[in-house]
Amino acid sequence: MRVFDFDGTIYDGESLFDLYLYSARHDPKVFRYIAPVLRYAVKYKLGRATLEQMEYGVGKMTEGYLAELSRSKRVASVEQLVDDFWDRNYSRIKPWYQPESDDVILTASFDLTVGEACRRLGVRNLVASEVDVETMKVTYLNFSTNKAKRFRELYGPDAVIDEFYTDSKFDQPMIDMARHAFMVKGNTITQVK
């Protein structure tokens, strides 16, 4: 099986951040959620926040953001906003990526957003952060070491990853699990294992 990180790997950019910006065009009130999420992410990358603090902060900010969108009179529904977002941004899927039937997309982004891209790509296997669409609560963040842990929970300890593609060394646990691993920068793919 082939496993792909999504943002920065097969999608040119950070889809969640791009969705924030896209949604702010429809309802500028959501801008207040961008800075706190970025602050948590920077603190984590600089080693000034633990994974638990990151999960808590990003989870709470995302819940507030999604609740704001779901209450907005300017947005028909969060699901419709996501669909419209992918109508405009689907072309940012990098041309080198050609889906295969057993591909797995493994991402820190939310199932609510990346799930629509996967549907359009024909990819059925998605391991992502999770949102309960009824309550708009974040139920799981698939970030850092959680990625490898969640992958093993879903596919079993003996699942063989033939190829893993990422744009980040933060995915080292997945690189370690794969037979072959590739680092993606733009449209340049370099084998690292």
PDB file of C-alpha atoms in Angstrom:
ATOM      1  CA  MET A   1       0.000   0.000   0.000  1.00  0.00           C
ATOM      2  CA  ARG A   2       0.999   3.601  -0.563  1.00  0.00           C
ATOM      3  CA  VAL A   3       0.463   6.179   2.193  1.00  0.00           C
ATOM      4  CA  PHE A   4       0.475   9.924   1.542  1.00  0.00           C
ATOM      5  CA  ASP A   5       0.540  12.945   3.778  1.00  0.00           C
ATOM      6  CA  PHE A   6      -1.889  15.475   2.295  1.00  0.00           C
ATOM      7  CA  ASP A   7      -0.944  19.109   2.959  1.00  0.00           C
ATOM      8  CA  GLY A   8       2.261  20.140   1.235  1.00  0.00           C
ATOM      9  CA  THR A   9       2.587  16.654  -0.215  1.00  0.00           C
ATOM     10  CA  ILE A  10      -0.216  15.989  -2.685  1.00  0.00           C
ATOM     11  CA  TYR A  11      -2.000  19.311  -2.035  1.00  0.00           C
ATOM     12  CA  ASP A  12      -0.045  22.456  -2.899  1.00  0.00           C
ATOM     13  CA  GLY A  13      -0.406  24.331   0.382  1.00  0.00           C
ATOM     14  CA  GLU A  14      -2.089  23.855   3.737  1.00  0.00           C
ATOM     15  CA  SER A  15      -5.717  23.033   3.023  1.00  0.00           C
ATOM     16  CA  LEU A  16      -7.008  23.897   6.486  1.00  0.00           C
ATOM     17  CA  PHE A  17      -5.372  27.325   6.425  1.00  0.00           C
ATOM     18  CA  ASP A  18      -6.636  27.887   2.883  1.00  0.00           C
ATOM     19  CA  LEU A  19     -10.133  26.922   4.015  1.00  0.00           C
ATOM     20  CA  TYR A  20      -9.889  29.429   6.907  1.00  0.00           C
ATOM     21  CA  LEU A  21      -9.040  32.173   4.414  1.00  0.00           C
ATOM     22  CA  TYR A  22     -11.765  31.056   2.023  1.00  0.00           C
ATOM     23  CA  SER A  23     -14.368  30.969   4.793  1.00  0.00           C
ATOM     24  CA  ALA A  24     -13.343  34.452   5.968  1.00  0.00           C
ATOM     25  CA  ARG A  25     -14.502  35.784   2.581  1.00  0.00           C
ATOM     26  CA  HIS A  26     -17.967  34.554   3.478  1.00  0.00           C
ATOM     27  CA  ASP A  27     -17.918  35.549   7.137  1.00  0.00           C
ATOM     28  CA  PRO A  28     -15.028  37.772   8.361  1.00  0.00           C
ATOM     29  CA  LYS A  29     -15.837  36.920  12.017  1.00  0.00           C
ATOM     30  CA  VAL A  30     -13.858  33.685  11.641  1.00  0.00           C
ATOM     31  CA  PHE A  31     -10.597  35.656  11.310  1.00  0.00           C
ATOM     32  CA  ARG A  32     -10.369  35.760  15.108  1.00  0.00           C
ATOM     33  CA  TYR A  33      -9.654  32.002  15.146  1.00  0.00           C
ATOM     34  CA  ILE A  34      -6.669  32.041  12.786  1.00  0.00           C
ATOM     35  CA  ALA A  35      -4.094  33.785  15.006  1.00  0.00           C
ATOM     36  CA  PRO A  36      -4.585  31.543  18.074  1.00  0.00           C
ATOM     37  CA  VAL A  37      -4.289  28.350  16.002  1.00  0.00           C
ATOM     38  CA  LEU A  38      -1.123  29.638  14.337  1.00  0.00           C
ATOM     39  CA  ARG A  39       0.279  30.598  17.752  1.00  0.00           C
ATOM     40  CA  TYR A  40      -0.245  27.058  19.075  1.00  0.00           C
ATOM     41  CA  ALA A  41       1.344  25.566  15.954  1.00  0.00           C
ATOM     42  CA  VAL A  42       4.419  27.818  16.172  1.00  0.00           C
ATOM     43  CA  LYS A  43       4.842  27.138  19.901  1.00  0.00           C
ATOM     44  CA  TYR A  44       4.687  23.410  19.250  1.00  0.00           C
ATOM     45  CA  LYS A  45       7.221  23.545  16.404  1.00  0.00           C
ATOM     46  CA  LEU A  46       9.591  25.604  18.578  1.00  0.00           C
ATOM     47  CA  GLY A  47       9.296  23.090  21.412  1.00  0.00           C
ATOM     48  CA  ARG A  48       7.452  25.543  23.698  1.00  0.00           C
ATOM     49  CA  ALA A  49       4.225  23.546  23.831  1.00  0.00           C
ATOM     50  CA  THR A  50       3.546  19.881  24.374  1.00  0.00           C
ATOM     51  CA  LEU A  51       1.491  17.726  22.045  1.00  0.00           C
ATOM     52  CA  GLU A  52      -1.273  17.754  24.677  1.00  0.00           C
ATOM     53  CA  GLN A  53      -1.281  21.570  24.810  1.00  0.00           C
ATOM     54  CA  MET A  54      -1.358  21.695  21.016  1.00  0.00           C
ATOM     55  CA  GLU A  55      -4.233  19.213  20.874  1.00  0.00           C
ATOM     56  CA  TYR A  56      -6.207  21.150  23.482  1.00  0.00           C
ATOM     57  CA  GLY A  57      -5.589  24.596  21.972  1.00  0.00           C
ATOM     58  CA  VAL A  58      -6.131  23.673  18.350  1.00  0.00           C
ATOM     59  CA  GLY A  59      -9.122  21.530  19.268  1.00  0.00           C
ATOM     60  CA  LYS A  60     -10.837  24.350  21.169  1.00  0.00           C
ATOM     61  CA  MET A  61     -10.069  26.963  18.511  1.00  0.00           C
ATOM     62  CA  THR A  62     -11.295  24.678  15.722  1.00  0.00           C
ATOM     63  CA  GLU A  63     -14.497  23.946  17.621  1.00  0.00           C
ATOM     64  CA  GLY A  64     -15.098  27.685  18.021  1.00  0.00           C
ATOM     65  CA  TYR A  65     -14.370  28.282  14.350  1.00  0.00           C
ATOM     66  CA  LEU A  66     -16.714  25.505  13.175  1.00  0.00           C
ATOM     67  CA  ALA A  67     -19.453  26.614  15.576  1.00  0.00           C
ATOM     68  CA  GLU A  68     -19.124  30.184  14.261  1.00  0.00           C
ATOM     69  CA  LEU A  69     -19.439  28.958  10.671  1.00  0.00           C
ATOM     70  CA  SER A  70     -22.410  26.715  11.420  1.00  0.00           C
ATOM     71  CA  ARG A  71     -24.256  29.676  13.042  1.00  0.00           C
ATOM     72  CA  SER A  72     -23.355  32.117  10.279  1.00  0.00           C
ATOM     73  CA  LYS A  73     -26.191  33.468   8.190  1.00  0.00           C
ATOM     74  CA  ARG A  74     -23.669  34.036   5.384  1.00  0.00           C
ATOM     75  CA  VAL A  75     -22.803  30.327   5.019  1.00  0.00           C
ATOM     76  CA  ALA A  76     -25.443  27.816   3.885  1.00  0.00           C
ATOM     77  CA  SER A  77     -23.689  25.013   5.790  1.00  0.00           C
ATOM     78  CA  VAL A  78     -20.161  24.002   6.681  1.00  0.00           C
ATOM     79  CA  GLU A  79     -20.472  21.051   4.301  1.00  0.00           C
ATOM     80  CA  GLN A  80     -21.532  23.357   1.439  1.00  0.00           C
ATOM     81  CA  LEU A  81     -18.652  25.720   2.209  1.00  0.00           C
ATOM     82  CA  VAL A  82     -16.218  22.783   2.034  1.00  0.00           C
ATOM     83  CA  ASP A  83     -17.737  21.635  -1.258  1.00  0.00           C
ATOM     84  CA  ASP A  84     -17.439  25.155  -2.706  1.00  0.00           C
ATOM     85  CA  PHE A  85     -13.849  25.387  -1.423  1.00  0.00           C
ATOM     86  CA  TRP A  86     -12.883  22.214  -3.300  1.00  0.00           C
ATOM     87  CA  ASP A  87     -14.657  23.439  -6.449  1.00  0.00           C
ATOM     88  CA  ARG A  88     -12.165  26.313  -6.411  1.00  0.00           C
ATOM     89  CA  ASN A  89      -9.087  24.532  -5.035  1.00  0.00           C
ATOM     90  CA  TYR A  90      -9.171  20.989  -6.394  1.00  0.00           C
ATOM     91  CA  SER A  91      -6.700  22.061  -9.097  1.00  0.00           C
ATOM     92  CA  ARG A  92      -4.107  22.435  -6.311  1.00  0.00           C
ATOM     93  CA  ILE A  93      -3.816  18.650  -6.111  1.00  0.00           C
ATOM     94  CA  LYS A  94      -0.350  18.103  -7.573  1.00  0.00           C
ATOM     95  CA  PRO A  95      -0.375  16.547 -11.039  1.00  0.00           C
ATOM     96  CA  TRP A  96       2.152  13.832 -10.159  1.00  0.00           C
ATOM     97  CA  TYR A  97      -0.319  12.214  -7.747  1.00  0.00           C
ATOM     98  CA  GLN A  98      -2.295   9.474  -9.479  1.00  0.00           C
ATOM     99  CA  PRO A  99      -4.586   7.658  -6.997  1.00  0.00           C
ATOM    100  CA  GLU A 100      -4.546   3.875  -6.695  1.00  0.00           C
ATOM    101  CA  SER A 101      -7.261   1.732  -5.123  1.00  0.00           C
ATOM    102  CA  ASP A 102      -5.424   0.977  -1.873  1.00  0.00           C
ATOM    103  CA  ASP A 103      -3.876   4.437  -1.276  1.00  0.00           C
ATOM    104  CA  VAL A 104      -4.196   5.882   2.219  1.00  0.00           C
ATOM    105  CA  ILE A 105      -4.250   9.613   2.909  1.00  0.00           C
ATOM    106  CA  LEU A 106      -2.803  10.269   6.376  1.00  0.00           C
ATOM    107  CA  THR A 107      -3.204  13.865   7.521  1.00  0.00           C
ATOM    108  CA  ALA A 108      -3.494  16.192  10.488  1.00  0.00           C
ATOM    109  CA  SER A 109      -6.233  18.075   8.622  1.00  0.00           C
ATOM    110  CA  PHE A 110      -9.862  17.265   9.328  1.00  0.00           C
ATOM    111  CA  ASP A 111     -11.954  14.504   7.799  1.00  0.00           C
ATOM    112  CA  LEU A 112     -14.648  17.115   7.203  1.00  0.00           C
ATOM    113  CA  THR A 113     -12.417  18.966   4.736  1.00  0.00           C
ATOM    114  CA  VAL A 114      -9.963  16.434   3.283  1.00  0.00           C
ATOM    115  CA  GLY A 115     -12.724  13.837   3.049  1.00  0.00           C
ATOM    116  CA  GLU A 116     -14.283  15.778   0.184  1.00  0.00           C
ATOM    117  CA  ALA A 117     -10.958  15.931  -1.676  1.00  0.00           C
ATOM    118  CA  CYS A 118     -10.564  12.171  -1.186  1.00  0.00           C
ATOM    119  CA  ARG A 119     -14.066  11.562  -2.516  1.00  0.00           C
ATOM    120  CA  ARG A 120     -13.230  13.543  -5.645  1.00  0.00           C
ATOM    121  CA  LEU A 121      -9.938  11.679  -6.041  1.00  0.00           C
ATOM    122  CA  GLY A 122     -11.617   8.301  -5.566  1.00  0.00           C
ATOM    123  CA  VAL A 123      -9.545   7.558  -2.450  1.00  0.00           C
ATOM    124  CA  ARG A 124     -11.512   5.587   0.142  1.00  0.00           C
ATOM    125  CA  ASN A 125      -8.870   5.316   2.877  1.00  0.00           C
ATOM    126  CA  LEU A 126      -8.500   8.449   4.984  1.00  0.00           C
ATOM    127  CA  VAL A 127      -6.821   8.748   8.383  1.00  0.00           C
ATOM    128  CA  ALA A 128      -7.421  12.309   9.581  1.00  0.00           C
ATOM    129  CA  SER A 129      -8.309  14.484  12.523  1.00  0.00           C
ATOM    130  CA  GLU A 130     -11.994  14.003  13.226  1.00  0.00           C
ATOM    131  CA  VAL A 131     -14.948  16.323  13.715  1.00  0.00           C
ATOM    132  CA  ASP A 132     -18.399  15.236  14.870  1.00  0.00           C
ATOM    133  CA  VAL A 133     -20.527  17.023  12.258  1.00  0.00           C
ATOM    134  CA  GLU A 134     -23.588  17.008  14.523  1.00  0.00           C
ATOM    135  CA  THR A 135     -21.892  18.918  17.354  1.00  0.00           C
ATOM    136  CA  MET A 136     -18.935  20.438  15.424  1.00  0.00           C
ATOM    137  CA  LYS A 137     -16.669  19.160  18.214  1.00  0.00           C
ATOM    138  CA  VAL A 138     -13.164  17.915  17.492  1.00  0.00           C
ATOM    139  CA  THR A 139     -13.048  14.288  18.616  1.00  0.00           C
ATOM    140  CA  TYR A 140      -9.505  13.389  17.540  1.00  0.00           C
ATOM    141  CA  LEU A 141      -6.381  15.227  16.363  1.00  0.00           C
ATOM    142  CA  ASN A 142      -4.227  13.142  14.026  1.00  0.00           C
ATOM    143  CA  PHE A 143      -1.027  15.066  14.637  1.00  0.00           C
ATOM    144  CA  SER A 144       2.632  14.167  15.210  1.00  0.00           C
ATOM    145  CA  THR A 145       3.057  10.741  16.850  1.00  0.00           C
ATOM    146  CA  ASN A 146      -0.719  10.231  16.763  1.00  0.00           C
ATOM    147  CA  LYS A 147      -0.451   9.557  13.015  1.00  0.00           C
ATOM    148  CA  ALA A 148       1.535   6.320  13.370  1.00  0.00           C
ATOM    149  CA  LYS A 149      -0.504   5.254  16.377  1.00  0.00           C
ATOM    150  CA  ARG A 150      -3.822   5.794  14.589  1.00  0.00           C
ATOM    151  CA  PHE A 151      -2.582   4.137  11.403  1.00  0.00           C
ATOM    152  CA  ARG A 152      -1.669   0.989  13.378  1.00  0.00           C
ATOM    153  CA  GLU A 153      -5.030   1.043  15.198  1.00  0.00           C
ATOM    154  CA  LEU A 154      -6.918   1.140  11.895  1.00  0.00           C
ATOM    155  CA  TYR A 155      -4.753  -1.096   9.694  1.00  0.00           C
ATOM    156  CA  GLY A 156      -3.176  -3.395  12.270  1.00  0.00           C
ATOM    157  CA  PRO A 157       0.383  -3.909  13.461  1.00  0.00           C
ATOM    158  CA  ASP A 158       1.298  -6.019  10.437  1.00  0.00           C
ATOM    159  CA  ALA A 159       0.122  -3.599   7.731  1.00  0.00           C
ATOM    160  CA  VAL A 160       2.887  -3.094   5.191  1.00  0.00           C
ATOM    161  CA  ILE A 161       3.520   0.394   3.860  1.00  0.00           C
ATOM    162  CA  ASP A 162       5.318  -0.061   0.557  1.00  0.00           C
ATOM    163  CA  GLU A 163       5.728   3.668  -0.050  1.00  0.00           C
ATOM    164  CA  PHE A 164       5.231   6.700   2.194  1.00  0.00           C
ATOM    165  CA  TYR A 165       5.226  10.282   0.854  1.00  0.00           C
ATOM    166  CA  THR A 166       5.521  13.401   3.012  1.00  0.00           C
ATOM    167  CA  ASP A 167       6.826  16.950   3.029  1.00  0.00           C
ATOM    168  CA  SER A 168       7.869  16.923   6.694  1.00  0.00           C
ATOM    169  CA  LYS A 169      10.445  15.278   8.933  1.00  0.00           C
ATOM    170  CA  PHE A 170       7.765  15.397  11.641  1.00  0.00           C
ATOM    171  CA  ASP A 171       6.439  12.254   9.935  1.00  0.00           C
ATOM    172  CA  GLN A 172       9.585  10.288  10.881  1.00  0.00           C
ATOM    173  CA  PRO A 173       7.563   7.558  12.673  1.00  0.00           C
ATOM    174  CA  MET A 174       5.754   6.862   9.396  1.00  0.00           C
ATOM    175  CA  ILE A 175       9.013   6.999   7.441  1.00  0.00           C
ATOM    176  CA  ASP A 176      10.415   4.407   9.842  1.00  0.00           C
ATOM    177  CA  MET A 177       7.428   2.096   9.258  1.00  0.00           C
ATOM    178  CA  ALA A 178       7.621   2.252   5.454  1.00  0.00           C
ATOM    179  CA  ARG A 179       9.700   0.044   3.156  1.00  0.00           C
ATOM    180  CA  HIS A 180      10.398   3.095   0.973  1.00  0.00           C
ATOM    181  CA  ALA A 181       9.889   6.750   1.873  1.00  0.00           C
ATOM    182  CA  PHE A 182       9.890   9.905  -0.210  1.00  0.00           C
ATOM    183  CA  MET A 183      10.250  13.582   0.680  1.00  0.00           C
ATOM    184  CA  VAL A 184       8.142  15.918  -1.448  1.00  0.00           C
ATOM    185  CA  LYS A 185       9.088  19.558  -2.051  1.00  0.00           C
ATOM    186  CA  GLY A 186       6.822  21.184  -4.597  1.00  0.00           C
ATOM    187  CA  ASN A 187       6.730  18.686  -7.448  1.00  0.00           C
ATOM    188  CA  THR A 188      10.181  17.262  -6.664  1.00  0.00           C
ATOM    189  CA  ILE A 189      10.134  13.825  -5.058  1.00  0.00           C
ATOM    190  CA  THR A 190      13.303  12.505  -3.405  1.00  0.00           C
ATOM    191  CA  GLN A 191      13.652   9.012  -2.000  1.00  0.00           C
ATOM    192  CA  VAL A 192      14.887   9.177   1.609  1.00  0.00           C
ATOM    193  CA  LYS A 193      14.552   5.484   2.438  1.00  0.00           C
TER     194      LYS A 193
END
